[in-house]
């Protein structure tokens, strides 16, 4: 646990410092006349410093942008060499330069002492959250896929950076989630002799800070006694976030891409909704542009979130109407900076740009995974999502015949969320049609529509429930918040005010009580485990050996549960690949 806290200090410093400079630069480029350093004569500092007042959870937003930047840096390093000691040293050196050059503005933005002294209760809550999330990150259940390939993928990054044709020895290595390089950077294997996996817990910590802002997002929070007025649409989404945090608490020790992507999406939507509506529109669009950059980052973590890139249309259409080409160009270039290193890594790992999709093909490198194998892998993902374990049964599956078995396999709570999500999607579709006919279509409706599109694509392509938790939880809570807000705003009798208050209170008590019970159970179950100093390590699974081109490979004896230390490994004994060169660092080719 102590190890987790120390690693989080390093993650927090590096992500905040880099994120601060990038947010400052992007705000100046996207907000028109509000250039960095601009001062209006009111002695309020430059535009970026003032603009922080308009954003919800500005320090969390800065850290998220920083994590995106650090992750891109780690991917670029991986294209050149292994991600280890020198990558960390260079990152520390760059952050030191930034702090020395911009320490005054960074200090003002943090303003930690002032905030905690002004609101000590909130400070205590943050301390409790830090300790609680550090405890959960120090021990727990390793995700099945972590022992199957996550840990091995991270080690490949630590040892060699990116390896041509790595997907030939196990197709899952071709999935190429960006967070594998982030874990390699923050694993500190070069110092500890073993690799930490604390960054998923740090993402969860940032999300817990966002959730802690419930009913507490503006200047009225300390003085307004009308609790119904303090409830915002985003607070309903926060309740959904609290539910999801409780769901993954015992598993966030694993560097599973699902956790990073879905937590990031919760944070993006909440911050998006909470950007102050009375702020100048150019600054609001600047924040939306920055959040769209985080959407691109989320897609490099989990490709299935690709439909959500449609969110960029919201600021994009506004900029097109205003002929604000600089902002458009800034977003396009920033998005490419985030995406291109990821795409290059994917191409080197599998020979395909967007593996397992074979829709985009460039050249025919000798390390390319055969097209048939990639297509089979894509089918297998879709079949597993439907609860069917044999991709060979693809031809037997129709549009609807898999649904009864799929629904039957869900837990009672998952059935409730899925039902609520379906009802919400239908309601949003009706509202959208009505607003289009009335020509009153707005940005809030667009946000809900795009989330619904993402949910529909998820359900059609690969509806494995853990891939879609964010959709089935967020869409109903967002819709409920939207409906109660609309009814409350038009209420003349006070009935809907009481209804809104009661609805929110009941939902909060239900989710809070349910997750508090689960949290206590998780803590008590692991309280005697010896992880108060060191973090629980990856497993070292039992395995047998076999040889390919003189190189020893390991195969786990327990359903592929190999872990980190038996390296390199394959899921089963295979002889359909060979080394491209003299050793494994040169990569692998498929054997014809």
Coordinates of C-alpha atoms in Angstrom, one line a residue:
X1 CA 0.0 0.0 0.0
X2 CA 2.9 2.3 0.8
X3 CA 4.4 1.4 -2.5
X4 CA 1.2 2.4 -4.2
X5 CA 1.1 5.8 -2.6
X6 CA 4.7 6.5 -3.5
X7 CA 4.1 5.6 -7.1
X8 CA 1.0 7.7 -7.2
X9 CA 3.1 10.7 -6.0
X10 CA 5.3 10.3 -9.1
X11 CA 2.3 9.7 -11.4
X12 CA 0.5 12.8 -10.0
X13 CA 3.5 15.1 -10.3
X14 CA 4.4 14.1 -13.8
X15 CA 0.9 14.0 -15.1
X16 CA -0.1 17.4 -13.5
X17 CA 3.0 19.2 -14.6
X18 CA 2.8 18.0 -18.2
X19 CA -1.0 18.4 -18.2
X20 CA -0.8 22.0 -16.9
X21 CA 1.4 23.2 -19.8
X22 CA -0.6 21.4 -22.5
X23 CA -3.9 22.7 -21.1
X24 CA -2.5 26.2 -21.0
X25 CA -1.3 25.9 -24.6
X26 CA -4.5 24.4 -25.9
X27 CA -6.7 26.9 -24.1
X28 CA -4.8 29.7 -25.7
X29 CA -5.0 28.2 -29.2
X30 CA -8.7 27.2 -29.0
X31 CA -10.2 30.1 -27.2
X32 CA -9.6 32.8 -29.8
X33 CA -8.5 36.1 -28.3
X34 CA -7.9 34.5 -24.9
X35 CA -4.3 33.8 -25.5
X36 CA -1.9 32.5 -22.8
X37 CA -0.6 35.5 -21.0
X38 CA -3.5 37.7 -22.0
X39 CA -4.5 40.1 -19.1
X40 CA -7.6 42.2 -19.1
X41 CA -6.3 44.7 -16.5
X42 CA -8.2 43.2 -13.6
X43 CA -5.0 41.6 -12.1
X44 CA -6.6 38.2 -12.3
X45 CA -3.6 36.6 -14.1
X46 CA -3.6 35.2 -17.6
X47 CA -6.5 33.8 -19.5
X48 CA -5.8 30.2 -18.7
X49 CA -5.6 30.8 -15.0
X50 CA -8.9 32.6 -15.0
X51 CA -10.5 30.0 -17.3
X52 CA -9.9 27.3 -14.7
X53 CA -12.8 28.8 -12.7
X54 CA -15.1 27.8 -15.6
X55 CA -14.2 24.1 -15.6
X56 CA -15.5 21.4 -13.2
X57 CA -12.6 19.6 -11.5
X58 CA -9.9 21.5 -13.3
X59 CA -7.1 19.7 -11.5
X60 CA -8.5 16.3 -12.5
X61 CA -8.8 17.5 -16.1
X62 CA -5.2 18.7 -16.0
X63 CA -4.1 15.3 -14.7
X64 CA -6.1 13.4 -17.3
X65 CA -4.5 15.5 -20.1
X66 CA -1.1 14.9 -18.5
X67 CA -1.7 11.2 -18.4
X68 CA -2.6 11.3 -22.1
X69 CA 0.6 13.3 -22.9
X70 CA 2.8 11.0 -20.8
X71 CA 1.2 7.9 -22.4
X72 CA 1.9 9.3 -25.9
X73 CA 5.5 10.0 -24.8
X74 CA 5.8 6.3 -23.6
X75 CA 4.5 5.1 -26.9
X76 CA 7.0 7.2 -28.8
X77 CA 9.8 5.8 -26.6
X78 CA 8.6 2.3 -27.2
X79 CA 9.0 2.8 -31.0
X80 CA 12.7 3.3 -30.3
X81 CA 13.6 1.1 -27.3
X82 CA 12.3 -0.6 -24.2
X83 CA 10.4 1.7 -21.8
X84 CA 12.3 1.7 -18.6
X85 CA 14.9 3.6 -16.6
X86 CA 15.9 6.2 -19.2
X87 CA 12.3 6.9 -20.1
X88 CA 11.5 7.7 -16.5
X89 CA 14.7 9.8 -16.1
X90 CA 13.9 11.9 -19.2
X91 CA 10.3 12.4 -18.1
X92 CA 11.5 13.6 -14.6
X93 CA 14.0 16.0 -16.3
X94 CA 11.3 17.5 -18.6
X95 CA 9.0 18.0 -15.6
X96 CA 11.7 19.6 -13.6
X97 CA 12.3 22.1 -16.4
X98 CA 8.6 22.9 -16.6
X99 CA 8.3 23.4 -12.9
X100 CA 11.4 25.7 -12.8
X101 CA 10.1 27.8 -15.7
X102 CA 6.4 28.0 -14.6
X103 CA 6.4 27.3 -10.9
X104 CA 4.4 30.5 -10.0
X105 CA 1.4 29.7 -12.2
X106 CA 1.4 26.0 -11.3
X107 CA 1.4 26.9 -7.6
X108 CA -1.6 29.3 -8.1
X109 CA -3.5 26.6 -10.0
X110 CA -3.0 24.0 -7.4
X111 CA -3.9 26.3 -4.5
X112 CA -4.0 23.2 -2.3
X113 CA -3.5 24.8 1.1
X114 CA -6.2 27.4 0.5
X115 CA -8.7 24.9 -0.7
X116 CA -8.3 22.5 2.2
X117 CA -8.3 25.2 4.9
X118 CA -11.4 26.8 3.4
X119 CA -13.2 23.5 3.2
X120 CA -11.6 21.1 5.7
X121 CA -14.4 18.5 5.5
X122 CA -13.7 18.1 1.8
X123 CA -10.0 17.8 2.5
X124 CA -10.7 15.0 4.9
X125 CA -12.9 13.3 2.3
X126 CA -10.1 13.4 -0.2
X127 CA -7.6 11.9 2.3
X128 CA -10.0 9.1 3.0
X129 CA -10.5 8.5 -0.7
X130 CA -6.7 8.4 -1.3
X131 CA -6.2 5.8 1.5
X132 CA -9.2 3.8 0.4
X133 CA -8.2 3.6 -3.3
X134 CA -4.6 2.9 -2.4
X135 CA -5.8 0.0 -0.3
X136 CA -7.8 -1.4 -3.2
X137 CA -4.9 -1.0 -5.6
X138 CA -2.5 -2.8 -3.3
X139 CA -4.5 -6.1 -3.3
X140 CA -7.4 -7.8 -5.0
X141 CA -8.4 -10.1 -7.9
X142 CA -6.2 -10.2 -11.0
X143 CA -8.4 -10.0 -14.1
X144 CA -8.3 -13.3 -16.1
X145 CA -6.9 -11.4 -19.1
X146 CA -4.2 -9.8 -17.0
X147 CA -2.7 -13.2 -16.3
X148 CA -3.5 -14.3 -19.8
X149 CA -1.7 -11.5 -21.7
X150 CA -1.8 -8.0 -20.1
X151 CA 1.2 -8.7 -17.9
X152 CA 3.1 -10.3 -20.8
X153 CA 2.3 -7.4 -23.1
X154 CA 3.6 -4.9 -20.5
X155 CA 6.8 -6.9 -20.1
X156 CA 7.3 -7.0 -23.9
X157 CA 7.1 -3.1 -23.8
X158 CA 9.6 -3.0 -20.9
X159 CA 12.1 -5.3 -22.6
X160 CA 11.9 -4.3 -26.2
X161 CA 9.5 -1.4 -26.8
X162 CA 7.5 -2.6 -29.8
X163 CA 8.2 -6.0 -31.4
X164 CA 7.3 -6.6 -35.1
X165 CA 4.8 -9.4 -35.6
X166 CA 4.2 -10.0 -31.9
X167 CA 0.6 -10.9 -32.6
X168 CA 1.9 -14.0 -34.4
X169 CA 2.7 -15.7 -31.1
X170 CA -0.6 -14.6 -29.5
X171 CA -3.2 -12.6 -31.4
X172 CA -4.2 -10.6 -28.3
X173 CA -0.9 -8.8 -28.3
X174 CA -2.2 -7.1 -31.5
X175 CA -4.9 -5.4 -29.5
X176 CA -2.3 -2.8 -28.6
X177 CA -4.0 -0.9 -25.8
X178 CA -2.1 2.4 -25.0
X179 CA -2.2 1.7 -21.3
X180 CA 0.3 -1.2 -21.6
X181 CA 3.0 1.4 -22.4
X182 CA 1.8 3.6 -19.5
X183 CA 2.1 0.7 -17.1
X184 CA 5.6 0.0 -18.4
X185 CA 6.6 3.6 -17.8
X186 CA 5.2 3.6 -14.3
X187 CA 6.1 0.0 -13.5
X188 CA 9.6 0.9 -12.2
X189 CA 10.9 -2.6 -12.9
X190 CA 14.4 -1.2 -13.4
X191 CA 14.4 0.0 -9.8
X192 CA 12.3 -2.6 -8.0
X193 CA 13.1 -5.7 -9.9
X194 CA 9.4 -6.3 -10.4
X195 CA 6.8 -4.3 -12.3
X196 CA 4.2 -2.2 -10.4
X197 CA 0.6 -1.9 -11.8
X198 CA -0.8 1.1 -10.0
X199 CA -2.0 3.3 -12.8
X200 CA -5.5 1.8 -13.0
X201 CA -5.9 2.6 -9.4
X202 CA -4.8 6.2 -10.1
X203 CA -7.4 6.6 -12.8
X204 CA -10.0 5.3 -10.2
X205 CA -8.7 7.8 -7.7
X206 CA -9.2 10.7 -10.1
X207 CA -12.7 9.4 -10.8
X208 CA -13.4 9.2 -7.1
X209 CA -12.5 12.9 -6.8
X210 CA -15.0 13.6 -9.6
X211 CA -17.6 11.6 -7.8
X212 CA -16.9 13.4 -4.6
X213 CA -18.1 16.6 -6.2
X214 CA -21.7 15.4 -6.1
X215 CA -24.2 18.3 -5.4
X216 CA -21.2 20.6 -4.9
X217 CA -20.2 22.1 -8.2
X218 CA -20.7 25.9 -8.0
X219 CA -20.4 28.9 -5.8
X220 CA -23.9 28.2 -4.2
X221 CA -22.7 24.9 -2.8
X222 CA -21.8 26.2 0.6
X223 CA -24.7 28.6 1.0
X224 CA -27.7 27.4 -0.9
X225 CA -30.0 25.5 1.5
X226 CA -32.4 24.4 -1.3
X227 CA -30.9 20.9 -1.9
X228 CA -33.1 20.4 -5.0
X229 CA -31.4 23.4 -6.7
X230 CA -28.0 22.0 -6.0
X231 CA -28.7 18.7 -7.8
X232 CA -27.4 18.8 -11.3
X233 CA -27.8 16.4 -14.3
X234 CA -24.1 15.4 -13.8
X235 CA -24.8 14.3 -10.2
X236 CA -27.0 11.5 -11.5
X237 CA -24.0 10.4 -13.7
X238 CA -21.8 10.6 -10.6
X239 CA -24.1 8.1 -8.9
X240 CA -23.5 5.8 -11.8
X241 CA -19.8 6.4 -11.5
X242 CA -19.9 5.5 -7.8
X243 CA -21.7 2.3 -8.7
X244 CA -19.0 1.5 -11.3
X245 CA -16.1 2.3 -8.9
X246 CA -17.7 -0.1 -6.4
X247 CA -18.0 -2.7 -9.2
X248 CA -14.2 -2.6 -10.0
X249 CA -12.8 -1.9 -6.6
X250 CA -11.5 -5.4 -5.9
X251 CA -10.2 -5.7 -9.5
X252 CA -8.5 -2.4 -10.2
X253 CA -5.2 -3.9 -9.2
X254 CA -5.2 -5.3 -12.8
X255 CA -4.1 -3.1 -15.7
X256 CA -7.2 -3.9 -17.6
X257 CA -8.0 -1.5 -20.5
X258 CA -11.7 -1.7 -19.7
X259 CA -11.2 0.1 -16.4
X260 CA -9.1 2.9 -17.8
X261 CA -11.4 3.6 -20.8
X262 CA -14.7 3.5 -18.9
X263 CA -13.5 5.6 -16.0
X264 CA -12.1 8.1 -18.5
X265 CA -15.4 8.3 -20.3
X266 CA -17.3 8.8 -17.1
X267 CA -15.0 11.7 -16.2
X268 CA -15.2 13.3 -19.7
X269 CA -19.0 13.3 -19.7
X270 CA -19.3 14.7 -16.1
X271 CA -16.8 17.4 -16.8
X272 CA -18.5 18.1 -20.2
X273 CA -21.9 18.6 -18.6
X274 CA -20.5 20.8 -15.7
X275 CA -18.7 23.4 -17.8
X276 CA -20.4 26.6 -16.8
X277 CA -23.1 27.6 -19.2
X278 CA -22.7 31.3 -18.5
X279 CA -19.1 31.2 -19.6
X280 CA -18.1 32.9 -22.9
X281 CA -18.9 30.4 -25.7
X282 CA -15.4 30.5 -27.1
X283 CA -14.0 29.3 -23.8
X284 CA -16.7 26.6 -23.5
X285 CA -15.8 25.3 -27.0
X286 CA -12.1 25.3 -25.9
X287 CA -13.0 23.0 -23.0
X288 CA -15.0 20.8 -25.3
X289 CA -12.1 20.6 -27.7
X290 CA -9.8 19.5 -24.9
X291 CA -12.3 16.9 -23.8
X292 CA -12.5 15.6 -27.4
X293 CA -8.7 15.1 -27.3
X294 CA -9.3 12.9 -24.2
X295 CA -11.9 11.0 -26.3
X296 CA -9.1 10.2 -28.8
X297 CA -7.0 9.0 -26.0
X298 CA -9.8 6.8 -24.7
X299 CA -10.1 5.2 -28.2
X300 CA -6.3 4.4 -28.2
X301 CA -7.0 2.6 -24.9
X302 CA -10.1 0.8 -26.1
X303 CA -10.9 0.8 -29.8
X304 CA -14.5 0.0 -29.2
X305 CA -15.1 3.6 -28.1
X306 CA -14.4 4.8 -31.6
X307 CA -18.0 6.0 -32.2
X308 CA -17.7 8.6 -29.5
X309 CA -15.3 10.6 -31.7
X310 CA -18.6 12.0 -33.0
X311 CA -18.5 14.3 -29.9
X312 CA -15.9 16.3 -31.7
X313 CA -18.7 17.5 -34.0
X314 CA -20.1 19.6 -31.2
X315 CA -17.2 22.1 -31.0
X316 CA -16.3 21.4 -34.6
X317 CA -19.6 22.6 -36.1
X318 CA -19.4 25.7 -33.9
X319 CA -15.9 26.5 -35.2
X320 CA -16.9 25.9 -38.8
X321 CA -19.8 28.3 -38.5
X322 CA -17.5 30.9 -37.1
X323 CA -14.7 30.1 -39.7
X324 CA -12.4 29.5 -36.7
X325 CA -9.9 27.4 -38.7
X326 CA -7.1 27.8 -36.1
X327 CA -9.1 25.9 -33.5
X328 CA -10.1 23.2 -36.0
X329 CA -6.5 22.8 -37.1
X330 CA -5.3 22.7 -33.5
X331 CA -7.7 19.9 -32.6
X332 CA -6.9 17.9 -35.7
X333 CA -3.1 18.1 -35.1
X334 CA -3.5 17.4 -31.4
X335 CA -5.7 14.3 -32.2
X336 CA -3.1 13.1 -34.7
X337 CA -0.3 13.5 -32.1
X338 CA -2.2 11.2 -29.8
X339 CA -3.4 8.7 -32.4
X340 CA -0.4 8.3 -34.8
X341 CA 2.1 6.7 -32.3
X342 CA -0.6 4.3 -31.3
X343 CA -1.4 3.4 -34.9
X344 CA 2.3 2.9 -35.7
X345 CA 2.6 0.5 -32.8
X346 CA -0.4 -1.4 -33.9
X347 CA 1.0 -1.8 -37.4
X348 CA 4.3 -3.1 -36.1
X349 CA 2.7 -5.5 -33.7
X350 CA 0.3 -7.1 -36.2
X351 CA 0.8 -5.7 -39.6
X352 CA -2.7 -4.2 -39.5
X353 CA -3.5 -0.6 -38.6
X354 CA -6.7 -1.3 -36.5
X355 CA -6.3 -4.9 -35.5
X356 CA -8.4 -7.1 -35.5
X357 CA -10.1 -5.1 -38.2
X358 CA -8.6 -5.8 -41.7
X359 CA -10.4 -2.9 -43.3
X360 CA -7.3 -0.7 -43.4
X361 CA -4.3 -2.3 -45.1
X362 CA -0.9 -0.7 -45.9
X363 CA 1.7 -2.7 -47.7
X364 CA 2.4 -6.4 -46.9
X365 CA 5.1 -6.6 -44.2
X366 CA 6.6 -10.0 -43.6
X367 CA 5.5 -9.9 -40.0
X368 CA 1.8 -9.4 -40.8
X369 CA -0.7 -11.8 -39.1
X370 CA -2.6 -13.6 -41.9
X371 CA -5.9 -12.0 -42.8
X372 CA -7.9 -15.2 -42.0
X373 CA -6.5 -15.3 -38.5
X374 CA -7.3 -11.6 -37.9
X375 CA -10.9 -12.1 -39.2
X376 CA -11.3 -15.2 -37.0
X377 CA -10.1 -13.1 -34.0
X378 CA -12.7 -10.4 -34.8
X379 CA -15.4 -13.0 -35.0
X380 CA -14.3 -14.6 -31.8
X381 CA -14.6 -11.3 -29.9
X382 CA -18.1 -10.8 -31.3
X383 CA -19.1 -14.3 -30.3
X384 CA -17.7 -14.1 -26.8
X385 CA -19.6 -10.9 -26.4
X386 CA -22.8 -12.8 -27.2
X387 CA -22.0 -15.5 -24.7
X388 CA -20.9 -18.0 -27.5
X389 CA -17.5 -19.5 -26.9
X390 CA -17.0 -21.0 -30.4
X391 CA -16.3 -18.6 -33.3
X392 CA -17.1 -21.5 -35.6
X393 CA -20.8 -21.0 -34.7
X394 CA -20.8 -17.6 -36.3
X395 CA -23.0 -18.8 -39.3
X396 CA -25.6 -20.1 -36.9
X397 CA -26.1 -16.7 -35.2
X398 CA -28.8 -14.5 -36.5
X399 CA -29.7 -10.9 -35.4
X400 CA -31.8 -12.1 -32.5
X401 CA -31.4 -15.8 -31.7
X402 CA -28.5 -15.2 -29.3
X403 CA -30.3 -12.6 -27.1
X404 CA -32.3 -15.0 -24.8
X405 CA -29.2 -16.9 -23.8
X406 CA -27.3 -13.6 -23.4
X407 CA -29.9 -12.0 -21.1
X408 CA -30.2 -15.2 -19.1
X409 CA -26.4 -15.1 -18.4
X410 CA -26.6 -11.6 -16.8
X411 CA -26.9 -11.0 -13.1
X412 CA -30.1 -9.5 -11.8
X413 CA -28.5 -6.1 -11.4
X414 CA -27.0 -6.2 -14.9
X415 CA -30.5 -7.0 -16.3
X416 CA -31.9 -4.0 -14.4
X417 CA -29.2 -1.7 -15.9
X418 CA -29.6 -3.1 -19.4
X419 CA -33.4 -2.7 -19.3
X420 CA -33.1 0.9 -18.0
X421 CA -30.5 1.6 -20.8
X422 CA -32.9 0.3 -23.5
X423 CA -35.8 2.4 -22.2
X424 CA -33.5 5.4 -22.1
X425 CA -32.2 4.9 -25.6
X426 CA -35.8 4.8 -26.9
X427 CA -36.8 7.9 -24.9
X428 CA -33.7 9.8 -26.2
X429 CA -34.6 8.8 -29.8
X430 CA -38.1 10.1 -29.4
X431 CA -36.8 13.4 -27.9
X432 CA -34.3 13.7 -30.7
X433 CA -37.0 13.3 -33.4
X434 CA -39.2 15.8 -31.7
X435 CA -36.5 18.4 -31.4
X436 CA -35.4 17.9 -35.0
X437 CA -39.0 18.5 -36.1
X438 CA -39.2 21.6 -33.9
X439 CA -35.7 22.8 -35.0
X440 CA -34.6 23.0 -31.4
X441 CA -31.9 20.4 -31.5
X442 CA -29.1 21.4 -29.0
X443 CA -25.8 20.3 -27.6
X444 CA -27.2 18.5 -24.6
X445 CA -29.3 16.3 -26.9
X446 CA -26.3 15.7 -29.2
X447 CA -24.3 14.4 -26.2
X448 CA -27.0 11.9 -25.3
X449 CA -27.5 10.9 -28.9
X450 CA -23.8 10.2 -29.4
X451 CA -23.6 8.1 -26.2
X452 CA -26.6 6.1 -27.5
X453 CA -24.9 5.5 -30.8
X454 CA -21.9 4.2 -28.9
X455 CA -24.2 1.9 -26.9
X456 CA -25.9 0.6 -30.0
X457 CA -22.6 -0.1 -31.8
X458 CA -21.4 -1.9 -28.6
X459 CA -24.5 -4.1 -28.5
X460 CA -24.3 -5.0 -32.2
X461 CA -20.6 -5.6 -32.4
X462 CA -19.5 -7.2 -29.1
X463 CA -22.0 -6.9 -26.2
X464 CA -19.8 -8.4 -23.5
X465 CA -21.2 -6.7 -20.4
X466 CA -17.9 -5.6 -19.0
X467 CA -17.2 -3.7 -22.3
X468 CA -20.5 -1.8 -22.0
X469 CA -20.8 -1.1 -18.3
X470 CA -20.3 2.6 -19.0
X471 CA -23.1 2.7 -21.4
X472 CA -25.7 0.7 -19.5
X473 CA -24.9 2.7 -16.3
X474 CA -24.3 6.2 -17.7
X475 CA -27.2 6.4 -20.2
X476 CA -30.0 5.7 -17.7
X477 CA -28.6 8.0 -15.0
X478 CA -28.0 10.8 -17.5
X479 CA -31.5 10.4 -18.9
X480 CA -33.0 10.4 -15.4
X481 CA -31.1 13.5 -14.6
X482 CA -32.2 15.2 -17.8
X483 CA -35.9 14.3 -17.3
X484 CA -36.0 15.5 -13.7
X485 CA -34.2 18.7 -14.5
X486 CA -36.6 19.5 -17.3
X487 CA -39.6 18.8 -15.1
X488 CA -38.1 20.8 -12.2
X489 CA -37.4 23.9 -14.4
X490 CA -41.0 24.0 -15.6
X491 CA -42.5 23.3 -12.2
X492 CA -45.0 25.9 -10.9
X493 CA -46.6 23.9 -8.1
X494 CA -43.6 22.4 -6.3
X495 CA -44.6 18.8 -7.0
X496 CA -41.7 18.1 -9.4
X497 CA -39.3 19.8 -7.0
X498 CA -40.2 17.2 -4.3
X499 CA -40.3 14.4 -6.9
X500 CA -36.8 15.3 -8.1
X501 CA -35.5 15.5 -4.6
X502 CA -37.0 12.1 -3.7
X503 CA -35.9 10.4 -6.9
X504 CA -32.3 11.5 -6.4
X505 CA -32.3 10.7 -2.7
X506 CA -33.7 7.2 -3.2
X507 CA -31.2 6.4 -6.0
X508 CA -28.3 7.8 -4.0
X509 CA -29.3 5.8 -0.9
X510 CA -29.7 2.6 -3.0
X511 CA -26.4 2.9 -4.8
X512 CA -24.6 4.2 -1.7
X513 CA -25.9 1.5 0.5
X514 CA -25.3 -1.3 -2.0
X515 CA -21.7 -0.2 -2.7
X516 CA -20.9 0.5 0.9
X517 CA -21.9 -3.0 1.8
X518 CA -19.7 -4.4 -1.0
X519 CA -16.8 -2.1 -0.1
X520 CA -16.9 -3.3 3.6
X521 CA -17.0 -6.9 2.3
X522 CA -14.0 -6.3 0.0
X523 CA -11.9 -4.6 2.8
X524 CA -12.7 -7.2 5.4
X525 CA -12.0 -10.1 3.0
X526 CA -8.4 -8.8 2.4
X527 CA -7.6 -7.0 5.6
X528 CA -5.2 -9.8 6.8
X529 CA -3.2 -9.9 3.5
X530 CA 0.4 -8.7 3.8
X531 CA 0.3 -5.8 1.3
X532 CA 0.5 -2.8 3.5
X533 CA 4.1 -2.0 2.2
X534 CA 4.4 -3.8 -1.1
X535 CA 1.8 -4.1 -3.8
X536 CA 0.4 -7.6 -4.6
X537 CA 2.6 -8.9 -7.4
X538 CA 1.6 -10.5 -10.7
X539 CA 1.2 -14.3 -10.5
X540 CA 4.0 -16.6 -11.6
X541 CA 1.9 -19.4 -13.1
X542 CA 3.0 -23.0 -13.5
X543 CA 4.1 -23.7 -17.1
X544 CA 5.8 -26.2 -19.4
X545 CA 8.5 -25.3 -22.0
X546 CA 8.9 -25.8 -25.7
X547 CA 11.3 -24.5 -28.3
X548 CA 10.9 -22.5 -31.5
X549 CA 14.1 -21.7 -33.5
X550 CA 16.2 -22.4 -30.4
X551 CA 14.2 -20.0 -28.2
X552 CA 12.3 -21.3 -25.2
X553 CA 8.6 -20.4 -24.9
X554 CA 6.3 -21.1 -21.9
X555 CA 2.8 -22.4 -21.9
X556 CA 0.6 -22.1 -18.8
X557 CA -0.8 -25.3 -17.3
X558 CA -3.9 -23.5 -16.1
X559 CA -6.1 -22.0 -18.9
X560 CA -3.4 -19.7 -20.1
X561 CA -2.8 -18.1 -16.6
X562 CA 0.9 -17.4 -17.1
X563 CA 1.3 -14.1 -15.4
X564 CA 4.5 -11.9 -15.7
X565 CA 7.6 -14.0 -15.0
X566 CA 7.4 -16.9 -17.4
X567 CA 8.6 -15.0 -20.5
X568 CA 8.1 -15.2 -23.4
X569 CA 4.9 -17.2 -23.5
X570 CA 2.1 -18.5 -25.8
X571 CA -1.3 -19.7 -24.8
X572 CA -0.7 -23.1 -26.3
X573 CA 2.2 -24.9 -27.9
X574 CA 2.5 -23.6 -31.4
X575 CA 4.8 -24.1 -34.3
X576 CA 3.1 -21.9 -36.9
X577 CA 5.5 -19.0 -36.4
X578 CA 9.3 -18.4 -36.6
X579 CA 11.7 -15.7 -35.6
X580 CA 12.5 -13.0 -38.1
X581 CA 16.1 -12.7 -37.0
X582 CA 18.6 -14.0 -34.5
X583 CA 16.5 -13.4 -31.4
X584 CA 13.0 -12.4 -30.2
X585 CA 13.7 -8.7 -30.3
X586 CA 13.7 -8.9 -34.2
X587 CA 10.1 -10.1 -34.1
X588 CA 8.1 -13.0 -35.5
X589 CA 6.6 -14.1 -38.9
X590 CA 3.8 -16.5 -39.6
X591 CA 5.1 -19.9 -40.8
X592 CA 3.7 -20.6 -44.3

